[in-house]
Amino acid sequence: MTGKRKTTIKDVAAAAGVSVTTVSDALSGKGRLPEPTRLKVKAVAETLNYRPSAIALGLREGGLGMVGICIAPAAGNAILTDVGYWAAIVTHASQTILAQGLAPVLLPHSVDLIGRLTIPLDGALVVDPLEYDPVLAFFDEKKVRYVTIGRDPGREAALWVDDDNRTGISRLLERTAQPGAALAFLTVGPKKSYVVDALEGARHWASTHGSSLKVLHCEGLEQEQVDRMVERALRGGVTMLIAQVDRLALRVLASLEAKGLRVPDDVRLLSASDGPELERASPPISAVRQHPDALADMAANALLDLIRGKADLKSATIPMETAIRPSAPAITA
Amino acid sequence: MTGKRKTTIKDVAAAAGVSVTTVSDALSGKGRLPEPTRLKVKAVAETLNYRPSAIALGLREGGLGMVGICIAPAAGNAILTDVGYWAAIVTHASQTILAQGLAPVLLPHSVDLIGRLTIPLDGALVVDPLEYDPVLAFFDEKKVRYVTIGRDPGREAALWVDDDNRTGISRLLERTAQPGAALAFLTVGPKKSYVVDALEGARHWASTHGSSLKVLHCEGLEQEQVDRMVERALRGGVTMLIAQVDRLALRVLASLEAKGLRVPDDVRLLSASDGPELERASPPISAVRQHPDALADMAANALLDLIRGKADLKSATIPMETAIRPSAPAITA
DNA sequence: CACATAAGAAGAAACGTTTCTTTCATTGCG
DNA sequence: CGCAATGAAAGAAACGTTTCTTCTTATGTG
């Protein structure tokens, strides 16, 4: 911890009339120095406001203890749209990292910008990587170790932690969907592993319960795009919509309302990720709950282990709970 | 940008059968080397996956380009309560910092933890410092330059940017309060400069408009604490309540509702800081609007200027807008 | 008194770069 | 043919530490 200073150990040595070795020893308590010398050197150092250079220390020790936190853009776009989830991850990861004496550095999801940085990273946490994520490729090339929250669907996964989206969504369907119901899974934005997994869970449930499953995609979260997608989804008697993400679920709800459809009477609605707004919607929307806090803690700890060279690290999933709300009440089997 | 590697320039030199100087020159494009040599060295470096050590570079250049972002705890407690405001500040500050090629490091508001970090900070941004903020004192001692968003009310301010809370609140009163109305200003949590300023603005308005102004404080945001504070405030015919912060305003509203008081008919309610929930409350609550985005940008830029040794830097305020909502509609003068 | 030992302090290497200076060999011109 | 100029590459210093090694001087013991 040092700012831009200029008092070096040499200055102290000169001022105290001793060698740098003596200064170093005096300050660190090592070596065999008579107490008077030690005290005098300390006093001089104090007077000169001397602080050892963190960089020089880093050079010697071979590292500064910095870990990056990089969040891939969410559906829609910016970081700010997912505030709650994002903030939970950032705060928890940071706390874990700081508690271990390392420093969390906020990284943009841009190889260009990251590449321009001249800081030595001991490792990085990548949140919700994209398919063929360029940042991951960059880290591979630069030999920066990383752990991801979620996986890059287009790459042999290294070390990751994730919610168990597959089981989560199929459990939610189990409780809210009639066997044989016609389902549609609505996705938005770039492909992420949690969507892939949730989709797989939905597919599995559908195939084992005699249900059909349509999959639809739109690029952004503009209401008109969502309207069109919902329009398409409803063609052919779909009775249960599954939105990939909370914000999409809200748009879908608006869409249905605009079309004069009642939820859940005419169509049921589910979200594959939860959020505070879902509870407050009317009707409140059923969803699968993520665990950003636990995910961040686990991921940060795994990364720290990885950095420290611990062997036998394993990727892991966290089981998800379901929040059953009026948009898709529990079925009475 | 480098991970933990081991291939050094010496390895490359040895492998290529040249000196380190030659490697350095070949890679940087400097010096006068024949193209074949340059190419060969580059090839070897490539093969060995050589990356220059960021730390060594930092040692030479005298800095790594890292700036800390430190957020003082808000009323209530954790970072997570103020997500929107906090996230806006962090993202904007980070973007500005990254755009200049520096790296934003997330710092906890704890001298203990910060002190344990062994990273060289070129500067820091401190958001909403507390009175006699220990982190600021720490930075002073360590000679780390900083810029604050808001000021430490207990200290000669260095360089800061802030919303113009004083003018903001008095303008809001001007439009929503009857001259002579009995006001109460409700505060919560640690003393921060925006409260001091808002309070001053309210005092000023009150004293120039024949109004009385009670000031009340409570420690936390528990509903019972707030209830008691509101109780005390209302004794003596107060007709206009001003809450220091959006979350407090919501609690106060709940309090009033529980007491069977109607807003704005029985009591008017104002908030000295805005938030999305204020709009959605019933009735929606009038407030002064902050500018976390602009604040963060300005603060980050000021810090960067400070780091680069630019002279004549000045603290600055941003004018605030008022959002007039049903909890305290505009008066008809 | 001489020699071994220990204390006290300084020297030097190493961490990984870049850059300034030096060395050596080759070429060209008078 | 000799010397200057140039090209190519190596050497060395510097950035700020720590730590291992060496040196000097004083103390103690036989």
XYZ file of C-alpha atoms (C1' of nucleotides) in Angstrom:
726
model
C 0.000 0.000 0.000
C 1.880 2.956 -1.203
C 1.214 6.019 -3.204
C 3.616 7.815 -5.443
C 6.486 8.510 -3.138
C 10.070 9.186 -3.581
C 11.704 8.487 -0.243
C 13.553 5.250 -0.868
C 15.458 3.027 1.427
C 18.611 4.660 0.145
C 17.440 8.041 1.296
C 16.844 6.643 4.734
C 20.213 4.940 4.742
C 21.962 8.139 3.756
C 20.071 10.211 6.300
C 20.787 7.744 9.072
C 24.375 7.317 8.002
C 24.081 3.574 7.639
C 23.782 1.096 4.794
C 20.583 0.028 3.116
C 21.021 -3.391 4.596
C 20.970 -1.907 8.033
C 17.851 0.038 7.266
C 16.111 -3.005 5.916
C 17.122 -5.049 8.934
C 16.226 -2.341 11.396
C 12.778 -1.916 9.916
C 12.015 -5.578 9.546
C 13.336 -6.598 12.904
C 15.763 -9.026 11.354
C 19.535 -9.163 11.461
C 21.585 -8.493 14.563
C 21.515 -4.845 15.287
C 21.998 -3.133 18.624
C 18.792 -1.585 19.821
C 20.070 2.009 19.606
C 20.849 1.665 15.915
C 17.524 0.051 15.227
C 15.685 2.818 17.018
C 17.612 5.539 15.328
C 16.979 4.125 11.878
C 13.318 3.724 12.647
C 13.147 7.315 13.767
C 14.813 8.545 10.611
C 12.511 6.436 8.463
C 9.571 7.858 10.305
C 10.775 11.394 9.838
C 11.300 10.882 6.168
C 7.940 9.194 5.924
C 9.528 6.236 4.269
C 7.310 3.464 2.847
C 8.767 0.493 1.071
C 7.758 0.307 -2.566
C 5.054 -2.243 -3.142
C 6.296 -2.737 -6.667
C 9.809 -3.529 -5.576
C 8.399 -5.977 -3.073
C 6.293 -7.461 -5.817
C 9.328 -7.874 -8.016
C 11.082 -9.806 -5.337
C 8.153 -11.887 -4.284
C 7.082 -12.538 -7.828
C 3.578 -11.195 -7.471
C 1.436 -8.444 -6.100
C -1.656 -10.407 -5.256
C -4.175 -8.956 -7.612
C -7.166 -10.734 -9.027
C -9.442 -9.451 -11.747
C -13.201 -9.554 -11.749
C -14.667 -9.502 -15.216
C -18.360 -9.490 -15.938
C -19.555 -10.394 -19.398
C -22.293 -8.174 -20.783
C -25.794 -9.369 -20.035
C -28.734 -9.638 -22.339
C -29.671 -6.148 -23.358
C -26.319 -4.660 -22.673
C -24.694 -2.904 -19.844
C -23.716 -3.943 -16.421
C -26.241 -1.620 -14.889
C -29.260 -3.573 -15.982
C -28.506 -6.472 -13.731
C -27.567 -4.364 -10.790
C -28.748 -6.602 -8.040
C -27.195 -9.789 -9.301
C -24.062 -8.060 -10.417
C -23.609 -6.102 -7.210
C -24.057 -9.210 -5.124
C -21.388 -11.010 -7.081
C -18.955 -8.131 -7.048
C -19.310 -7.419 -3.358
C -19.062 -11.008 -2.270
C -16.190 -11.862 -4.534
C -14.360 -8.716 -3.460
C -14.850 -9.450 0.193
C -13.538 -12.951 -0.139
C -10.563 -11.777 -2.130
C -9.778 -8.948 0.265
C -10.111 -11.215 3.263
C -7.242 -13.232 1.842
C -5.085 -10.164 1.466
C -5.401 -9.880 -2.288
C -6.821 -6.969 -4.228
C -9.849 -7.185 -6.503
C -9.500 -5.313 -9.774
C -12.555 -4.476 -11.818
C -11.975 -5.550 -15.397
C -14.062 -4.583 -18.414
C -15.200 -7.335 -20.723
C -12.965 -6.133 -23.511
C -9.722 -7.706 -24.592
C -8.706 -4.370 -25.970
C -8.998 -2.566 -22.698
C -7.690 -5.383 -20.558
C -4.740 -5.820 -22.874
C -3.848 -2.201 -22.446
C -3.556 -2.580 -18.705
C -0.061 -2.954 -17.364
C -0.923 -4.734 -14.193
C 0.170 -8.173 -13.107
C -2.871 -10.320 -12.504
C -2.530 -13.398 -10.359
C -5.853 -14.664 -11.543
C -9.305 -13.639 -12.640
C -12.932 -14.344 -12.031
C -15.077 -14.272 -15.137
C -18.784 -13.943 -14.594
C -21.223 -15.430 -17.104
C -18.812 -15.794 -20.005
C -20.130 -15.611 -23.545
C -19.832 -18.365 -26.101
C -16.262 -18.386 -27.425
C -15.513 -15.677 -24.936
C -12.599 -13.575 -26.188
C -11.591 -12.603 -22.697
C -11.176 -16.241 -21.743
C -9.118 -16.827 -24.873
C -7.004 -13.854 -23.924
C -6.428 -15.179 -20.442
C -5.526 -18.572 -21.837
C -2.968 -17.012 -24.078
C -1.531 -14.825 -21.354
C -1.512 -17.743 -18.959
C -3.713 -15.947 -16.474
C -5.544 -18.437 -14.348
C -9.259 -17.999 -14.042
C -12.434 -19.431 -12.626
C -15.778 -18.758 -14.243
C -19.238 -18.387 -12.819
C -21.197 -20.205 -15.479
C -19.319 -21.690 -18.415
C -18.353 -20.641 -21.898
C -20.696 -22.841 -23.919
C -18.236 -22.940 -26.787
C -15.183 -24.083 -24.919
C -13.837 -26.958 -22.940
C -14.595 -25.643 -19.500
C -11.727 -25.194 -17.110
C -12.823 -24.513 -13.545
C -16.260 -23.116 -12.857
C -19.075 -22.857 -10.377
C -22.676 -22.453 -11.344
C -26.239 -22.735 -10.215
C -27.786 -26.038 -11.198
C -30.036 -24.447 -13.788
C -30.842 -27.727 -15.472
C -32.369 -29.294 -12.416
C -33.779 -25.993 -11.237
C -35.955 -25.358 -14.234
C -37.123 -28.903 -14.569
C -38.098 -28.937 -10.935
C -40.048 -25.738 -11.415
C -41.821 -27.245 -14.408
C -42.532 -30.354 -12.425
C -44.448 -28.278 -9.933
C -46.169 -25.797 -12.203
C -46.728 -27.411 -15.591
C -49.324 -29.968 -16.599
C -47.772 -32.968 -18.322
C -48.504 -32.580 -21.999
C -48.629 -28.781 -21.794
C -47.241 -26.958 -24.814
C -44.158 -25.030 -23.721
C -42.177 -22.237 -25.268
C -38.751 -21.183 -24.052
C -37.950 -17.560 -24.788
C -34.353 -16.431 -24.935
C -32.655 -13.121 -25.488
C -29.205 -11.786 -26.104
C -25.929 -13.649 -26.319
C -25.769 -17.355 -25.607
C -24.771 -18.127 -22.059
C -24.400 -21.411 -20.301
C -27.206 -20.831 -17.873
C -29.585 -20.544 -20.793
C -28.193 -23.656 -22.396
C -28.609 -25.526 -19.149
C -32.071 -24.238 -18.400
C -33.114 -25.076 -21.920
C -31.762 -28.550 -21.519
C -33.667 -28.932 -18.272
C -36.853 -27.792 -19.955
C -36.230 -30.136 -22.878
C -35.704 -33.013 -20.561
C -38.894 -32.331 -18.658
C -40.852 -31.885 -21.873
C -39.591 -35.098 -23.415
C -40.363 -37.119 -20.325
C -43.799 -35.602 -19.831
C -45.204 -35.700 -23.333
C -44.837 -31.981 -23.799
C -43.781 -30.016 -26.826
C -41.124 -27.315 -26.503
C -40.676 -24.425 -28.853
C -37.558 -22.330 -28.551
C -37.564 -18.705 -29.624
C -34.925 -16.051 -29.550
C -34.704 -12.313 -29.902
C -31.726 -10.031 -29.871
C -32.671 -7.332 -27.433
C -35.145 -6.418 -24.765
C -37.026 -3.738 -26.689
C -40.698 -4.213 -26.076
C -41.485 -4.525 -29.807
C -38.938 -7.313 -30.277
C -40.382 -9.120 -27.317
C -43.899 -8.546 -28.601
C -43.032 -10.189 -31.893
C -41.390 -13.110 -30.167
C -44.379 -13.650 -27.886
C -46.623 -13.419 -30.928
C -44.682 -16.198 -32.616
C -44.584 -18.236 -29.454
C -48.328 -18.181 -29.014
C -49.059 -19.423 -32.513
C -50.026 -23.011 -32.092
C -51.595 -23.074 -28.676
C -48.658 -22.710 -26.344
C -49.868 -22.526 -22.757
C -46.668 -22.049 -20.790
C -43.955 -19.524 -21.463
C -40.510 -19.741 -19.912
C -38.448 -16.579 -20.014
C -34.703 -16.912 -19.812
C -34.233 -13.991 -17.490
C -36.216 -11.839 -15.077
C -36.215 -8.744 -17.183
C -37.434 -10.674 -20.181
C -40.206 -12.172 -18.081
C -41.393 -8.678 -17.213
C -41.461 -7.680 -20.865
C -43.294 -10.837 -21.756
C -45.839 -10.116 -19.078
C -46.372 -6.658 -20.517
C -46.741 -8.198 -23.937
C -49.378 -10.636 -22.798
C -51.250 -7.929 -20.997
C -51.229 -5.781 -24.126
C -52.696 -8.669 -26.056
C -55.477 -9.008 -23.532
C -54.278 -12.378 -22.312
C -54.632 -13.212 -18.653
C -51.828 -14.748 -16.636
C -52.045 -17.516 -15.523
C -55.545 -18.230 -16.817
C -54.789 -17.980 -20.523
C -51.037 -18.451 -20.426
C -48.699 -19.402 -17.642
C -45.390 -17.648 -17.232
C -42.113 -18.762 -15.685
C -38.746 -17.118 -15.360
C -35.484 -19.039 -15.376
C -33.921 -16.415 -13.137
C -35.351 -14.554 -10.193
C -35.268 -10.891 -9.299
C -36.949 -8.522 -6.888
C -39.180 -7.095 -9.602
C -40.678 -10.482 -10.259
C -42.215 -10.513 -6.826
C -43.754 -7.131 -7.332
C -45.132 -7.745 -10.809
C -48.830 -8.339 -11.153
C -49.250 -11.127 -11.066
C -45.961 -12.033 -9.378
C -43.931 -14.361 -11.553
C -42.752 -17.843 -10.640
C -39.037 -18.312 -10.982
C -35.956 -20.305 -10.177
C -33.715 -18.621 -7.668
C -30.007 -18.074 -8.247
C -27.357 -17.686 -5.586
C -25.060 -14.887 -6.583
C -23.631 -14.618 -3.068
C -22.717 -18.251 -2.696
C -21.546 -18.428 -6.281
C -19.222 -15.489 -5.804
C -17.808 -16.873 -2.584
C -17.216 -20.291 -4.035
C -15.720 -18.962 -7.213
C -13.401 -16.578 -5.380
C -12.258 -19.310 -3.035
C -11.676 -21.690 -5.904
C -9.641 -19.057 -7.683
C -7.590 -18.381 -4.599
C -6.933 -22.100 -4.278
C -5.999 -22.261 -7.918
C -3.576 -19.391 -7.509
C -1.998 -21.034 -4.522
C -1.475 -24.140 -6.577
C -3.874 -26.351 -4.734
C -4.523 -29.533 -6.665
C -7.723 -31.441 -7.268
C -9.986 -28.471 -7.668
C -13.397 -29.402 -8.947
C -16.122 -27.455 -10.639
C -19.345 -27.386 -8.697
C -23.003 -26.562 -8.919
C -25.356 -25.147 -6.341
C -28.879 -26.527 -6.127
C -31.571 -23.963 -6.852
C -34.849 -23.314 -5.099
C -38.059 -22.530 -6.872
C -40.294 -19.598 -6.054
C -43.851 -20.469 -6.969
C -45.952 -17.378 -7.560
C -49.333 -16.613 -9.147
C -48.052 -16.381 -12.727
C -47.792 -20.153 -12.688
C -49.262 -21.580 -9.508
C -48.586 -25.101 -8.363
C -50.543 -27.689 -10.241
C -52.844 -29.956 -8.313
C -51.866 -33.333 -9.590
C -1.218 -7.780 -18.074
C 0.455 -10.948 -17.131
C -0.236 -13.979 -15.086
C 2.214 -15.959 -13.073
C 4.768 -16.876 -15.646
C 8.309 -17.906 -15.538
C 9.727 -17.314 -19.000
C 11.873 -14.245 -18.560
C 13.728 -12.175 -21.032
C 16.842 -14.046 -20.050
C 15.313 -17.333 -21.079
C 14.494 -15.901 -24.443
C 17.975 -14.465 -24.797
C 19.553 -17.786 -23.967
C 17.273 -19.712 -26.297
C 17.886 -17.304 -29.135
C 21.595 -17.147 -28.442
C 21.631 -13.394 -28.049
C 21.800 -10.915 -25.199
C 18.868 -9.593 -23.236
C 19.443 -6.217 -24.802
C 18.932 -7.704 -28.208
C 15.753 -9.396 -27.111
C 14.405 -6.224 -25.624
C 15.263 -4.257 -28.741
C 13.941 -6.887 -31.078
C 10.631 -7.039 -29.293
C 10.178 -3.337 -28.856
C 11.234 -2.422 -32.390
C 13.981 -0.176 -31.072
C 17.720 -0.311 -31.561
C 19.294 -1.165 -34.890
C 18.965 -4.831 -35.497
C 18.981 -6.591 -38.837
C 15.573 -7.895 -39.719
C 16.603 -11.579 -39.596
C 17.767 -11.278 -36.001
C 14.666 -9.407 -34.995
C 12.453 -12.021 -36.595
C 14.309 -14.871 -35.059
C 14.120 -13.405 -31.580
C 10.451 -12.711 -32.011
C 9.901 -16.284 -33.075
C 11.748 -17.635 -30.075
C 9.853 -15.340 -27.742
C 6.633 -16.524 -29.303
C 7.594 -20.151 -28.926
C 8.510 -19.675 -25.301
C 5.334 -17.712 -24.751
C 7.313 -14.909 -23.262
C 5.474 -11.973 -21.668
C 7.315 -9.124 -20.062
C 6.689 -8.841 -16.342
C 4.285 -6.084 -15.522
C 5.906 -5.709 -12.136
C 9.356 -5.199 -13.574
C 7.900 -2.629 -15.913
C 6.208 -1.002 -12.995
C 9.477 -0.845 -11.105
C 11.109 0.947 -13.970
C 8.279 3.281 -14.752
C 7.655 4.032 -11.128
C 4.032 2.966 -11.096
C 1.550 0.428 -12.244
C -1.389 2.670 -12.846
C -3.801 1.461 -10.236
C -6.456 3.515 -8.583
C -8.602 2.464 -5.675
C -12.329 2.938 -5.340
C -13.485 3.010 -1.765
C -17.093 3.353 -0.719
C -17.895 4.370 2.806
C -20.735 2.429 4.413
C -24.133 3.968 3.959
C -26.821 4.561 6.507
C -28.052 1.193 7.643
C -24.941 -0.633 6.702
C -23.715 -2.532 3.731
C -22.935 -1.595 0.253
C -25.786 -3.669 -1.038
C -28.502 -1.429 0.284
C -27.671 1.397 -2.042
C -27.159 -0.782 -5.043
C -28.358 1.565 -7.701
C -26.392 4.587 -6.575
C -23.367 2.536 -5.710
C -23.362 0.566 -8.938
C -23.701 3.706 -11.003
C -20.716 5.222 -9.289
C -18.572 2.132 -9.515
C -19.307 1.461 -13.161
C -18.828 5.016 -14.281
C -15.694 5.567 -12.283
C -14.277 2.264 -13.505
C -15.005 3.050 -17.098
C -13.347 6.410 -16.894
C -10.334 4.937 -15.160
C -10.034 2.055 -17.600
C -10.412 4.338 -20.582
C -7.247 6.068 -19.411
C -5.384 2.812 -19.213
C -5.391 2.538 -15.443
C -6.909 -0.237 -13.376
C -9.695 0.271 -10.837
C -9.222 -1.641 -7.597
C -12.158 -2.187 -5.296
C -11.178 -1.186 -1.781
C -13.081 -1.954 1.395
C -13.746 0.884 3.785
C -11.409 -0.555 6.358
C -7.944 0.695 7.159
C -7.140 -2.723 8.447
C -7.881 -4.477 5.215
C -6.488 -1.796 2.973
C -3.322 -1.657 5.012
C -2.805 -5.337 4.538
C -2.814 -4.975 0.786
C 0.577 -4.922 -0.854
C -0.399 -3.077 -3.951
C 0.917 0.244 -5.169
C -1.942 2.678 -5.492
C -1.496 5.713 -7.679
C -4.556 7.294 -6.200
C -7.987 6.614 -4.812
C -11.561 7.683 -5.101
C -13.432 7.806 -1.828
C -17.183 7.851 -2.054
C -19.238 9.552 0.646
C -16.566 9.664 3.343
C -17.584 9.599 6.968
C -16.814 12.280 9.486
C -13.154 11.956 10.499
C -12.898 9.201 7.964
C -10.091 6.821 8.990
C -9.477 5.766 5.410
C -8.812 9.347 4.410
C -6.437 9.717 7.331
C -4.708 6.556 6.248
C -4.316 7.824 2.707
C -2.977 11.105 3.997
C -0.395 9.304 6.032
C 0.597 7.008 3.207
C 0.686 9.900 0.787
C -1.883 8.348 -1.486
C -3.646 11.022 -3.450
C -7.392 10.946 -3.451
C -10.516 12.683 -4.578
C -13.763 12.348 -2.676
C -17.358 12.327 -3.787
C -18.892 14.311 -0.990
C -16.621 15.582 1.767
C -15.458 14.447 5.146
C -17.414 16.840 7.364
C -14.703 16.671 10.003
C -11.735 17.554 7.882
C -10.312 20.293 5.785
C -11.467 19.039 2.414
C -8.862 18.339 -0.201
C -10.319 17.792 -3.648
C -13.926 16.746 -4.021
C -16.953 16.775 -6.256
C -20.490 16.730 -5.001
C -24.082 17.387 -5.826
C -25.186 20.817 -4.737
C -27.347 19.489 -1.945
C -27.665 22.815 -0.214
C -29.278 24.542 -3.154
C -31.117 21.418 -4.185
C -33.061 20.997 -1.012
C -33.828 24.656 -0.606
C -35.130 24.813 -4.135
C -37.337 21.832 -3.468
C -38.684 23.510 -0.353
C -39.247 26.679 -2.287
C -41.576 24.831 -4.595
C -43.333 22.521 -2.188
C -43.429 24.154 1.242
C -45.645 26.986 2.446
C -43.668 29.806 4.005
C -44.087 29.444 7.726
C -44.632 25.707 7.568
C -43.202 23.723 10.471
C -40.427 21.499 9.126
C -38.608 18.496 10.524
C -35.427 17.103 9.044
C -34.945 13.402 9.713
C -31.478 11.907 9.574
C -30.112 8.446 9.981
C -26.763 6.735 10.296
C -23.305 8.259 10.230
C -22.845 11.930 9.488
C -22.066 12.603 5.864
C -21.523 15.846 4.062
C -24.575 15.566 1.900
C -26.703 15.524 5.029
C -24.852 18.471 6.483
C -25.373 20.391 3.266
C -28.989 19.463 2.826
C -29.632 20.404 6.417
C -27.980 23.722 5.884
C -30.102 24.299 2.803
C -33.225 23.510 4.769
C -32.133 25.773 7.603
C -31.499 28.562 5.233
C -34.892 28.220 3.622
C -36.607 27.967 6.975
C -34.903 31.039 8.383
C -35.741 33.143 5.350
C -39.331 31.998 5.174
C -40.391 32.225 8.767
C -40.393 28.479 9.241
C -39.267 26.401 12.163
C -36.952 23.445 11.633
C -36.604 20.497 13.960
C -33.745 18.090 13.413
C -34.037 14.478 14.494
C -31.707 11.562 14.218
C -31.854 7.825 14.571
C -29.135 5.226 14.294
C -30.555 2.666 11.949
C -33.306 2.024 9.492
C -35.297 -0.457 11.575
C -38.938 0.389 11.280
C -39.368 0.778 15.060
C -36.536 3.267 15.301
C -38.016 5.248 12.475
C -41.454 5.033 14.054
C -40.140 6.560 17.243
C -38.361 9.302 15.364
C -41.464 10.175 13.372
C -43.457 10.172 16.580
C -41.112 12.733 18.085
C -41.076 14.763 14.907
C -44.815 15.096 14.780
C -45.126 16.382 18.324
C -45.746 20.052 17.948
C -47.595 20.290 14.687
C -44.918 19.656 12.116
C -46.431 19.593 8.640
C -43.479 18.818 6.434
C -40.981 16.007 6.902
C -37.688 15.876 5.070
C -35.953 12.506 5.008
C -32.215 12.436 4.495
C -32.255 9.510 2.154
C -34.644 7.589 -0.066
C -34.790 4.472 2.049
C -35.530 6.523 5.125
C -38.309 8.315 3.250
C -39.925 4.969 2.509
C -39.784 3.966 6.155
C -41.194 7.293 7.189
C -44.022 6.859 4.736
C -44.789 3.455 6.211
C -44.701 5.009 9.651
C -47.155 7.713 8.730
C -49.452 5.225 7.101
C -49.387 3.075 10.204
C -50.364 6.099 12.246
C -53.313 6.727 9.953
C -51.875 9.964 8.639
C -52.446 10.845 5.027
C -49.678 12.105 2.768
C -49.718 14.854 1.651
C -53.001 15.941 3.230
C -51.956 15.590 6.866
C -48.200 15.677 6.451
C -46.021 16.396 3.483
C -42.956 14.311 2.818
C -39.727 15.090 0.993
C -36.587 13.101 0.396
C -33.151 14.654 0.121
C -32.067 11.901 -2.245
C -33.934 10.214 -5.042
C -34.308 6.544 -5.905
C -36.423 4.379 -8.159
C -38.553 3.188 -5.269
C -39.630 6.709 -4.499
C -41.434 6.920 -7.792
C -43.269 3.700 -7.145
C -44.265 4.445 -3.591
C -47.828 5.407 -2.919
C -47.980 8.240 -2.956
C -44.781 8.804 -4.945
C -42.350 10.904 -2.944
C -40.895 14.249 -3.970
C -37.127 14.329 -3.953
C -33.943 15.985 -5.030
C -32.125 14.088 -7.707
C -28.455 13.139 -7.447
C -26.104 12.489 -10.322
C -24.006 9.469 -9.500
C -22.913 9.060 -13.125
C -21.686 12.576 -13.587
C -20.200 12.622 -10.110
C -18.227 9.472 -10.772
C -16.960 10.709 -14.111
C -15.910 14.041 -12.722
C -14.284 12.552 -9.684
C -12.379 9.978 -11.692
C -11.178 12.577 -14.142
C -10.127 14.887 -11.350
C -8.208 12.055 -9.734
C -6.500 11.180 -12.972
C -5.513 14.837 -13.383
C -4.261 14.875 -9.835
C -2.179 11.775 -10.437
C -0.716 13.261 -13.562
C 0.293 16.288 -11.585
C -2.014 18.747 -13.219
C -2.177 21.971 -11.274
C -5.107 24.198 -10.392
C -7.617 21.464 -9.787
C -10.800 22.700 -8.217
C -13.546 21.038 -6.290
C -16.908 21.300 -7.960
C -20.609 20.852 -7.408
C -23.306 19.698 -9.782
C -26.664 21.441 -9.697
C -29.522 19.158 -8.731
C -32.977 18.867 -10.198
C -36.092 18.432 -8.151
C -38.672 15.759 -8.750
C -42.025 16.981 -7.548
C -44.382 14.158 -6.766
C -47.657 13.724 -4.912
C -46.119 13.335 -1.449
C -45.462 17.064 -1.535
C -47.048 18.651 -4.564
C -46.117 22.101 -5.782
C -47.635 24.867 -3.765
C -49.820 27.386 -5.487
C -48.418 30.660 -4.349
C 49.880 -11.854 23.958
C 47.862 -14.271 20.342
C 44.153 -16.320 18.417
C 39.308 -17.716 17.980
C 34.795 -15.945 18.186
C 31.153 -12.983 17.927
C 28.954 -8.606 17.092
C 28.029 -5.069 14.104
C 27.674 -3.325 9.768
C 28.512 -3.095 4.910
C 28.694 -5.360 0.251
C 26.635 -7.810 -3.421
C 23.376 -10.556 -5.769
C 18.853 -11.220 -7.299
C 14.003 -10.125 -8.929
C 12.839 -8.529 -14.774
C 12.960 -4.855 -17.466
C 14.717 -0.855 -20.462
C 18.086 2.183 -22.058
C 22.464 4.310 -22.309
C 27.179 3.168 -23.305
C 30.694 0.378 -24.979
C 32.889 -2.990 -27.845
C 33.960 -5.251 -31.947
C 33.950 -6.049 -36.753
C 32.979 -4.687 -41.253
C 32.619 -1.523 -44.977
C 33.938 2.432 -47.670
C 36.747 6.031 -49.072
C 40.939 8.646 -49.634
C 46.424 0.212 -47.072
C 44.773 2.687 -43.218
C 41.442 5.151 -40.799
C 36.807 6.820 -40.036
C 32.230 5.750 -40.087
C 28.753 2.605 -39.465
C 26.295 -1.601 -38.228
C 25.528 -5.227 -34.961
C 25.448 -6.834 -30.618
C 26.793 -7.089 -25.869
C 27.609 -4.787 -21.300
C 26.142 -2.174 -17.478
C 23.321 0.799 -14.815
C 19.050 1.806 -12.828
C 14.344 1.074 -10.689
C 13.664 -0.451 -4.735
C 13.757 -4.191 -2.072
C 15.538 -8.341 0.752
C 18.797 -11.612 2.008
C 23.011 -14.055 1.804
C 27.857 -13.276 2.289
C 31.808 -10.872 3.573
C 34.510 -7.691 6.141
C 36.120 -5.280 10.204
C 36.606 -4.560 14.885
C 36.208 -5.658 19.580
C 35.819 -9.029 23.130
C 37.142 -12.960 25.558
C 39.949 -16.994 26.669
C 44.021 -19.901 26.919
